[in-house]
């Protein structure tokens, strides 16, 4: 009879090796006369509030590594379990990258080229010690690319607020400027050498301060454009629209939204994630975040909503940045973020296949 006598352990805890941020649970199965009590130990020291038959550690980090045991007791005696070793695989390479370019002003957007060079956009007057008017390019090691110096004009501090690199290497730019001595209203395109693409000349206009916050290229070379505006290339579009590769408006893309859009992200399945300071999109209530299907219809199954809490500074409620990750859990580290595991994404929204969604509820400098 296993319900009498001193305690015994018939199933020992099992050691584990995990990556930082994961959840670990140690379990045992004990028998003996009731009542059985439990006290878990780490490296021989009792753990506070660890008095159940299982021990769960969340968001484990390097200091959680160690030897775990549990002491099971009843009025007739006690027994100590075998040691279960927890190994947290903390990366050993903690060398600080030497990449440290200098800028006078602010950086609003970055774009990575296929050759590893980095296009930098913002409101600045110098990059790596050389004069650059809101746009420049860095080599992989952070040194300035002296061959890339487009003539960007405009009223400081508007400058460049969004960047995207096309599959052909051409560079899309959003902001408020004139490029190459020719007027470009808030959007333009450069050739790979920094010269102006004269074929591409759409306009973004409307309101007191029209601006492009985000540019995304699709696999069919169409260009998603979002920000604050009422017209795209002289066609009525409120804060979001789509251009064909030649800069003409895609007449099949016309989505109604009642507030600014700060960020766009394209999923592998062609669906479009939208973040901003809106409360309705596509005629339906959507608080700060929404998703369009590839056919531009609203994804009615995707409606997580976002909280006004922890928006700081400035106090502008909304989802101001979106990113897709391939890992299994979202962590915002010290940033105020919404967190979902894949299971809760699946239950409260729609599964994003192998991808997960990061919602940063803060106002970043980079908007594209």
PDB file of N, CA and C in Angstrom, residues 144-221:
ATOM      1  N   UNK A 144      31.577  55.220 -44.053  1.00  0.00           N
ATOM      2  CA  UNK A 144      30.719  55.907 -45.008  1.00  0.00           C
ATOM      3  C   UNK A 144      31.023  55.454 -46.431  1.00  0.00           C
ATOM      4  N   UNK A 145      29.962  55.253 -47.209  1.00  0.00           N
ATOM      5  CA  UNK A 145      30.120  54.987 -48.640  1.00  0.00           C
ATOM      6  C   UNK A 145      30.229  56.345 -49.339  1.00  0.00           C
ATOM      7  N   UNK A 146      31.426  56.721 -49.787  1.00  0.00           N
ATOM      8  CA  UNK A 146      31.611  58.063 -50.356  1.00  0.00           C
ATOM      9  C   UNK A 146      30.950  58.228 -51.719  1.00  0.00           C
ATOM     10  N   UNK A 147      30.576  57.115 -52.362  1.00  0.00           N
ATOM     11  CA  UNK A 147      29.994  57.196 -53.707  1.00  0.00           C
ATOM     12  C   UNK A 147      28.504  57.495 -53.683  1.00  0.00           C
ATOM     13  N   UNK A 148      27.898  57.475 -52.508  1.00  0.00           N
ATOM     14  CA  UNK A 148      26.444  57.632 -52.393  1.00  0.00           C
ATOM     15  C   UNK A 148      26.149  58.940 -51.668  1.00  0.00           C
ATOM     16  N   UNK A 149      25.730  59.946 -52.424  1.00  0.00           N
ATOM     17  CA  UNK A 149      25.435  61.243 -51.811  1.00  0.00           C
ATOM     18  C   UNK A 149      24.349  61.955 -52.614  1.00  0.00           C
ATOM     19  N   UNK A 150      23.107  61.434 -52.558  1.00  0.00           N
ATOM     20  CA  UNK A 150      22.022  62.061 -53.314  1.00  0.00           C
ATOM     21  C   UNK A 150      21.768  63.482 -52.834  1.00  0.00           C
ATOM     22  N   UNK A 151      21.334  64.323 -53.760  1.00  0.00           N
ATOM     23  CA  UNK A 151      20.982  65.693 -53.409  1.00  0.00           C
ATOM     24  C   UNK A 151      19.573  65.700 -52.842  1.00  0.00           C
ATOM     25  N   UNK A 152      19.508  65.773 -51.520  1.00  0.00           N
ATOM     26  CA  UNK A 152      18.215  65.781 -50.841  1.00  0.00           C
ATOM     27  C   UNK A 152      17.990  67.165 -50.273  1.00  0.00           C
ATOM     28  N   UNK A 153      16.860  67.775 -50.615  1.00  0.00           N
ATOM     29  CA  UNK A 153      16.516  69.072 -50.071  1.00  0.00           C
ATOM     30  C   UNK A 153      15.216  68.977 -49.303  1.00  0.00           C
ATOM     31  N   UNK A 154      14.841  70.036 -48.654  1.00  0.00           N
ATOM     32  CA  UNK A 154      13.602  70.047 -47.881  1.00  0.00           C
ATOM     33  C   UNK A 154      13.783  70.879 -46.634  1.00  0.00           C
ATOM     34  N   UNK A 155      12.700  71.088 -45.950  1.00  0.00           N
ATOM     35  CA  UNK A 155      12.712  71.906 -44.744  1.00  0.00           C
ATOM     36  C   UNK A 155      13.103  71.070 -43.545  1.00  0.00           C
ATOM     37  N   UNK A 156      14.265  71.332 -42.974  1.00  0.00           N
ATOM     38  CA  UNK A 156      14.717  70.626 -41.777  1.00  0.00           C
ATOM     39  C   UNK A 156      13.722  70.921 -40.641  1.00  0.00           C
ATOM     40  N   UNK A 157      13.270  69.946 -39.847  1.00  0.00           N
ATOM     41  CA  UNK A 157      13.836  68.606 -39.748  1.00  0.00           C
ATOM     42  C   UNK A 157      12.988  67.514 -40.383  1.00  0.00           C
ATOM     43  N   UNK A 158      12.257  67.802 -41.452  1.00  0.00           N
ATOM     44  CA  UNK A 158      11.385  66.777 -42.029  1.00  0.00           C
ATOM     45  C   UNK A 158      12.188  65.599 -42.558  1.00  0.00           C
ATOM     46  N   UNK A 159      12.917  65.784 -43.651  1.00  0.00           N
ATOM     47  CA  UNK A 159      13.855  64.783 -44.121  1.00  0.00           C
ATOM     48  C   UNK A 159      13.228  63.477 -44.572  1.00  0.00           C
ATOM     49  N   UNK A 160      13.968  62.377 -44.350  1.00  0.00           N
ATOM     50  CA  UNK A 160      13.583  61.040 -44.791  1.00  0.00           C
ATOM     51  C   UNK A 160      13.037  60.258 -43.606  1.00  0.00           C
ATOM     52  N   UNK A 161      11.850  59.702 -43.776  1.00  0.00           N
ATOM     53  CA  UNK A 161      11.219  58.969 -42.674  1.00  0.00           C
ATOM     54  C   UNK A 161      10.975  57.511 -42.977  1.00  0.00           C
ATOM     55  N   UNK A 162      11.143  57.077 -44.232  1.00  0.00           N
ATOM     56  CA  UNK A 162      10.904  55.671 -44.586  1.00  0.00           C
ATOM     57  C   UNK A 162      11.805  55.270 -45.733  1.00  0.00           C
ATOM     58  N   UNK A 163      12.286  54.026 -45.692  1.00  0.00           N
ATOM     59  CA  UNK A 163      13.150  53.481 -46.731  1.00  0.00           C
ATOM     60  C   UNK A 163      12.741  52.051 -47.050  1.00  0.00           C
ATOM     61  N   UNK A 164      12.938  51.646 -48.283  1.00  0.00           N
ATOM     62  CA  UNK A 164      12.755  50.245 -48.669  1.00  0.00           C
ATOM     63  C   UNK A 164      13.612  49.975 -49.896  1.00  0.00           C
ATOM     64  N   UNK A 165      14.207  48.797 -49.961  1.00  0.00           N
ATOM     65  CA  UNK A 165      15.031  48.416 -51.100  1.00  0.00           C
ATOM     66  C   UNK A 165      14.268  47.404 -51.945  1.00  0.00           C
ATOM     67  N   UNK A 166      14.134  47.696 -53.232  1.00  0.00           N
ATOM     68  CA  UNK A 166      13.428  46.796 -54.137  1.00  0.00           C
ATOM     69  C   UNK A 166      14.312  45.617 -54.529  1.00  0.00           C
ATOM     70  N   UNK A 167      13.707  44.616 -55.153  1.00  0.00           N
ATOM     71  CA  UNK A 167      14.463  43.437 -55.574  1.00  0.00           C
ATOM     72  C   UNK A 167      15.496  43.777 -56.644  1.00  0.00           C
ATOM     73  N   UNK A 168      15.266  44.855 -57.411  1.00  0.00           N
ATOM     74  CA  UNK A 168      16.246  45.258 -58.425  1.00  0.00           C
ATOM     75  C   UNK A 168      17.320  46.176 -57.867  1.00  0.00           C
ATOM     76  N   UNK A 169      17.285  46.416 -56.545  1.00  0.00           N
ATOM     77  CA  UNK A 169      18.296  47.239 -55.892  1.00  0.00           C
ATOM     78  C   UNK A 169      17.955  48.705 -55.801  1.00  0.00           C
ATOM     79  N   UNK A 170      16.904  49.144 -56.475  1.00  0.00           N
ATOM     80  CA  UNK A 170      16.517  50.547 -56.384  1.00  0.00           C
ATOM     81  C   UNK A 170      15.982  50.849 -54.980  1.00  0.00           C
ATOM     82  N   UNK A 171      16.119  52.108 -54.579  1.00  0.00           N
ATOM     83  CA  UNK A 171      15.843  52.489 -53.187  1.00  0.00           C
ATOM     84  C   UNK A 171      14.637  53.431 -53.149  1.00  0.00           C
ATOM     85  N   UNK A 172      13.598  53.010 -52.436  1.00  0.00           N
ATOM     86  CA  UNK A 172      12.415  53.832 -52.233  1.00  0.00           C
ATOM     87  C   UNK A 172      12.607  54.699 -51.000  1.00  0.00           C
ATOM     88  N   UNK A 173      12.174  55.933 -51.085  1.00  0.00           N
ATOM     89  CA  UNK A 173      12.364  56.903 -50.002  1.00  0.00           C
ATOM     90  C   UNK A 173      11.044  57.613 -49.719  1.00  0.00           C
ATOM     91  N   UNK A 174      10.696  57.708 -48.457  1.00  0.00           N
ATOM     92  CA  UNK A 174       9.512  58.463 -48.060  1.00  0.00           C
ATOM     93  C   UNK A 174       9.902  59.571 -47.106  1.00  0.00           C
ATOM     94  N   UNK A 175       9.230  60.705 -47.200  1.00  0.00           N
ATOM     95  CA  UNK A 175       9.522  61.830 -46.319  1.00  0.00           C
ATOM     96  C   UNK A 175       9.015  63.125 -46.922  1.00  0.00           C
ATOM     97  N   UNK A 176       9.795  64.173 -46.744  1.00  0.00           N
ATOM     98  CA  UNK A 176       9.463  65.477 -47.320  1.00  0.00           C
ATOM     99  C   UNK A 176      10.739  66.067 -47.870  1.00  0.00           C
ATOM    100  N   UNK A 177      10.851  66.152 -49.192  1.00  0.00           N
ATOM    101  CA  UNK A 177      12.140  66.502 -49.773  1.00  0.00           C
ATOM    102  C   UNK A 177      12.007  66.790 -51.260  1.00  0.00           C
ATOM    103  N   UNK A 178      13.120  67.242 -51.842  1.00  0.00           N
ATOM    104  CA  UNK A 178      13.304  67.282 -53.286  1.00  0.00           C
ATOM    105  C   UNK A 178      14.542  66.457 -53.585  1.00  0.00           C
ATOM    106  N   UNK A 179      14.478  65.614 -54.597  1.00  0.00           N
ATOM    107  CA  UNK A 179      15.591  64.726 -54.915  1.00  0.00           C
ATOM    108  C   UNK A 179      16.206  65.095 -56.255  1.00  0.00           C
ATOM    109  N   UNK A 180      17.526  65.147 -56.270  1.00  0.00           N
ATOM    110  CA  UNK A 180      18.233  65.392 -57.520  1.00  0.00           C
ATOM    111  C   UNK A 180      17.852  66.695 -58.191  1.00  0.00           C
ATOM    112  N   UNK A 181      17.436  67.688 -57.372  1.00  0.00           N
ATOM    113  CA  UNK A 181      17.048  68.973 -57.929  1.00  0.00           C
ATOM    114  C   UNK A 181      15.647  68.999 -58.499  1.00  0.00           C
ATOM    115  N   UNK A 182      14.932  67.867 -58.425  1.00  0.00           N
ATOM    116  CA  UNK A 182      13.575  67.811 -58.930  1.00  0.00           C
ATOM    117  C   UNK A 182      12.617  67.555 -57.778  1.00  0.00           C
ATOM    118  N   UNK A 183      11.456  68.172 -57.860  1.00  0.00           N
ATOM    119  CA  UNK A 183      10.501  68.043 -56.770  1.00  0.00           C
ATOM    120  C   UNK A 183       9.953  66.634 -56.692  1.00  0.00           C
ATOM    121  N   UNK A 184       9.980  66.088 -55.514  1.00  0.00           N
ATOM    122  CA  UNK A 184       9.346  64.814 -55.223  1.00  0.00           C
ATOM    123  C   UNK A 184       8.563  65.009 -53.935  1.00  0.00           C
ATOM    124  N   UNK A 185       7.252  64.874 -54.019  1.00  0.00           N
ATOM    125  CA  UNK A 185       6.409  65.165 -52.876  1.00  0.00           C
ATOM    126  C   UNK A 185       6.273  63.949 -51.970  1.00  0.00           C
ATOM    127  N   UNK A 186       7.161  63.862 -51.008  1.00  0.00           N
ATOM    128  CA  UNK A 186       7.110  62.887 -49.926  1.00  0.00           C
ATOM    129  C   UNK A 186       7.460  61.456 -50.320  1.00  0.00           C
ATOM    130  N   UNK A 187       7.702  61.198 -51.586  1.00  0.00           N
ATOM    131  CA  UNK A 187       8.106  59.865 -51.997  1.00  0.00           C
ATOM    132  C   UNK A 187       8.943  59.970 -53.264  1.00  0.00           C
ATOM    133  N   UNK A 188       9.953  59.121 -53.361  1.00  0.00           N
ATOM    134  CA  UNK A 188      10.800  59.106 -54.542  1.00  0.00           C
ATOM    135  C   UNK A 188      11.543  57.796 -54.640  1.00  0.00           C
ATOM    136  N   UNK A 189      12.296  57.631 -55.711  1.00  0.00           N
ATOM    137  CA  UNK A 189      13.071  56.398 -55.887  1.00  0.00           C
ATOM    138  C   UNK A 189      14.432  56.724 -56.492  1.00  0.00           C
ATOM    139  N   UNK A 190      15.461  56.097 -55.930  1.00  0.00           N
ATOM    140  CA  UNK A 190      16.826  56.276 -56.406  1.00  0.00           C
ATOM    141  C   UNK A 190      17.306  55.006 -57.094  1.00  0.00           C
ATOM    142  N   UNK A 191      18.186  55.185 -58.066  1.00  0.00           N
ATOM    143  CA  UNK A 191      18.901  54.051 -58.628  1.00  0.00           C
ATOM    144  C   UNK A 191      19.960  53.600 -57.622  1.00  0.00           C
ATOM    145  N   UNK A 192      20.570  52.461 -57.858  1.00  0.00           N
ATOM    146  CA  UNK A 192      21.524  51.910 -56.878  1.00  0.00           C
ATOM    147  C   UNK A 192      22.720  52.825 -56.645  1.00  0.00           C
ATOM    148  N   UNK A 193      23.058  53.667 -57.627  1.00  0.00           N
ATOM    149  CA  UNK A 193      24.199  54.572 -57.468  1.00  0.00           C
ATOM    150  C   UNK A 193      23.817  55.879 -56.785  1.00  0.00           C
ATOM    151  N   UNK A 194      22.546  56.031 -56.400  1.00  0.00           N
ATOM    152  CA  UNK A 194      22.098  57.241 -55.726  1.00  0.00           C
ATOM    153  C   UNK A 194      21.501  58.281 -56.648  1.00  0.00           C
ATOM    154  N   UNK A 195      21.540  58.050 -57.951  1.00  0.00           N
ATOM    155  CA  UNK A 195      20.932  58.995 -58.883  1.00  0.00           C
ATOM    156  C   UNK A 195      19.417  58.844 -58.870  1.00  0.00           C
ATOM    157  N   UNK A 196      18.729  59.898 -59.269  1.00  0.00           N
ATOM    158  CA  UNK A 196      17.269  59.899 -59.228  1.00  0.00           C
ATOM    159  C   UNK A 196      16.697  59.034 -60.337  1.00  0.00           C
ATOM    160  N   UNK A 197      15.702  58.232 -59.985  1.00  0.00           N
ATOM    161  CA  UNK A 197      14.944  57.477 -60.976  1.00  0.00           C
ATOM    162  C   UNK A 197      13.881  58.419 -61.541  1.00  0.00           C
ATOM    163  N   UNK A 198      14.127  58.959 -62.739  1.00  0.00           N
ATOM    164  CA  UNK A 198      13.250  59.970 -63.304  1.00  0.00           C
ATOM    165  C   UNK A 198      11.906  59.416 -63.767  1.00  0.00           C
ATOM    166  N   UNK A 199      11.810  58.087 -63.925  1.00  0.00           N
ATOM    167  CA  UNK A 199      10.561  57.477 -64.377  1.00  0.00           C
ATOM    168  C   UNK A 199       9.532  57.431 -63.259  1.00  0.00           C
ATOM    169  N   UNK A 200      10.009  57.375 -62.022  1.00  0.00           N
ATOM    170  CA  UNK A 200       9.149  57.183 -60.852  1.00  0.00           C
ATOM    171  C   UNK A 200       8.882  58.526 -60.199  1.00  0.00           C
ATOM    172  N   UNK A 201       7.649  59.039 -60.336  1.00  0.00           N
ATOM    173  CA  UNK A 201       7.385  60.373 -59.783  1.00  0.00           C
ATOM    174  C   UNK A 201       5.968  60.512 -59.226  1.00  0.00           C
ATOM    175  N   UNK A 202       5.525  59.573 -58.377  1.00  0.00           N
ATOM    176  CA  UNK A 202       4.216  59.753 -57.739  1.00  0.00           C
ATOM    177  C   UNK A 202       4.279  60.863 -56.689  1.00  0.00           C
ATOM    178  N   UNK A 203       3.116  61.290 -56.229  1.00  0.00           N
ATOM    179  CA  UNK A 203       3.049  62.323 -55.197  1.00  0.00           C
ATOM    180  C   UNK A 203       2.221  61.836 -54.010  1.00  0.00           C
ATOM    181  N   UNK A 204       2.558  62.359 -52.854  1.00  0.00           N
ATOM    182  CA  UNK A 204       1.777  62.127 -51.633  1.00  0.00           C
ATOM    183  C   UNK A 204       1.395  63.502 -51.110  1.00  0.00           C
ATOM    184  N   UNK A 205       0.096  63.735 -50.926  1.00  0.00           N
ATOM    185  CA  UNK A 205      -0.351  65.082 -50.582  1.00  0.00           C
ATOM    186  C   UNK A 205      -1.580  65.022 -49.694  1.00  0.00           C
ATOM    187  N   UNK A 206      -2.006  66.231 -49.237  1.00  0.00           N
ATOM    188  CA  UNK A 206      -3.226  66.361 -48.458  1.00  0.00           C
ATOM    189  C   UNK A 206      -2.952  66.656 -47.001  1.00  0.00           C
ATOM    190  N   UNK A 207      -3.780  67.510 -46.397  1.00  0.00           N
ATOM    191  CA  UNK A 207      -3.610  67.851 -45.000  1.00  0.00           C
ATOM    192  C   UNK A 207      -2.524  68.887 -44.805  1.00  0.00           C
ATOM    193  N   UNK A 208      -2.281  69.222 -43.547  1.00  0.00           N
ATOM    194  CA  UNK A 208      -1.279  70.239 -43.235  1.00  0.00           C
ATOM    195  C   UNK A 208       0.150  69.743 -43.413  1.00  0.00           C
ATOM    196  N   UNK A 209       0.391  68.478 -43.030  1.00  0.00           N
ATOM    197  CA  UNK A 209       1.751  67.935 -43.094  1.00  0.00           C
ATOM    198  C   UNK A 209       1.717  66.499 -43.589  1.00  0.00           C
ATOM    199  N   UNK A 210       1.470  66.285 -44.860  1.00  0.00           N
ATOM    200  CA  UNK A 210       1.461  64.914 -45.373  1.00  0.00           C
ATOM    201  C   UNK A 210       2.841  64.284 -45.244  1.00  0.00           C
ATOM    202  N   UNK A 211       2.865  63.032 -44.896  1.00  0.00           N
ATOM    203  CA  UNK A 211       4.138  62.358 -44.691  1.00  0.00           C
ATOM    204  C   UNK A 211       3.974  60.860 -44.907  1.00  0.00           C
ATOM    205  N   UNK A 212       5.017  60.222 -45.383  1.00  0.00           N
ATOM    206  CA  UNK A 212       5.060  58.769 -45.536  1.00  0.00           C
ATOM    207  C   UNK A 212       5.835  58.189 -44.366  1.00  0.00           C
ATOM    208  N   UNK A 213       5.161  57.319 -43.594  1.00  0.00           N
ATOM    209  CA  UNK A 213       5.810  56.681 -42.451  1.00  0.00           C
ATOM    210  C   UNK A 213       6.377  55.306 -42.785  1.00  0.00           C
ATOM    211  N   UNK A 214       5.806  54.630 -43.773  1.00  0.00           N
ATOM    212  CA  UNK A 214       6.225  53.251 -44.027  1.00  0.00           C
ATOM    213  C   UNK A 214       6.103  52.919 -45.504  1.00  0.00           C
ATOM    214  N   UNK A 215       7.094  52.202 -46.020  1.00  0.00           N
ATOM    215  CA  UNK A 215       7.123  51.715 -47.396  1.00  0.00           C
ATOM    216  C   UNK A 215       7.451  50.229 -47.371  1.00  0.00           C
ATOM    217  N   UNK A 216       6.697  49.436 -48.100  1.00  0.00           N
ATOM    218  CA  UNK A 216       6.941  47.996 -48.166  1.00  0.00           C
ATOM    219  C   UNK A 216       6.805  47.543 -49.610  1.00  0.00           C
ATOM    220  N   UNK A 217       7.780  46.785 -50.101  1.00  0.00           N
ATOM    221  CA  UNK A 217       7.694  46.232 -51.447  1.00  0.00           C
ATOM    222  C   UNK A 217       7.145  44.813 -51.378  1.00  0.00           C
ATOM    223  N   UNK A 218       6.233  44.506 -52.294  1.00  0.00           N
ATOM    224  CA  UNK A 218       5.661  43.173 -52.361  1.00  0.00           C
ATOM    225  C   UNK A 218       6.431  42.317 -53.364  1.00  0.00           C
ATOM    226  N   UNK A 219       6.159  41.029 -53.361  1.00  0.00           N
ATOM    227  CA  UNK A 219       6.868  40.116 -54.262  1.00  0.00           C
ATOM    228  C   UNK A 219       6.537  40.389 -55.728  1.00  0.00           C
ATOM    229  N   UNK A 220       5.384  41.017 -55.996  1.00  0.00           N
ATOM    230  CA  UNK A 220       5.021  41.376 -57.368  1.00  0.00           C
ATOM    231  C   UNK A 220       5.526  42.760 -57.754  1.00  0.00           C
ATOM    232  N   UNK A 221       6.407  43.335 -56.919  1.00  0.00           N
ATOM    233  CA  UNK A 221       7.033  44.643 -57.121  1.00  0.00           C
ATOM    234  C   UNK A 221       6.086  45.820 -56.895  1.00  0.00           C
TER     235      UNK A 221
END
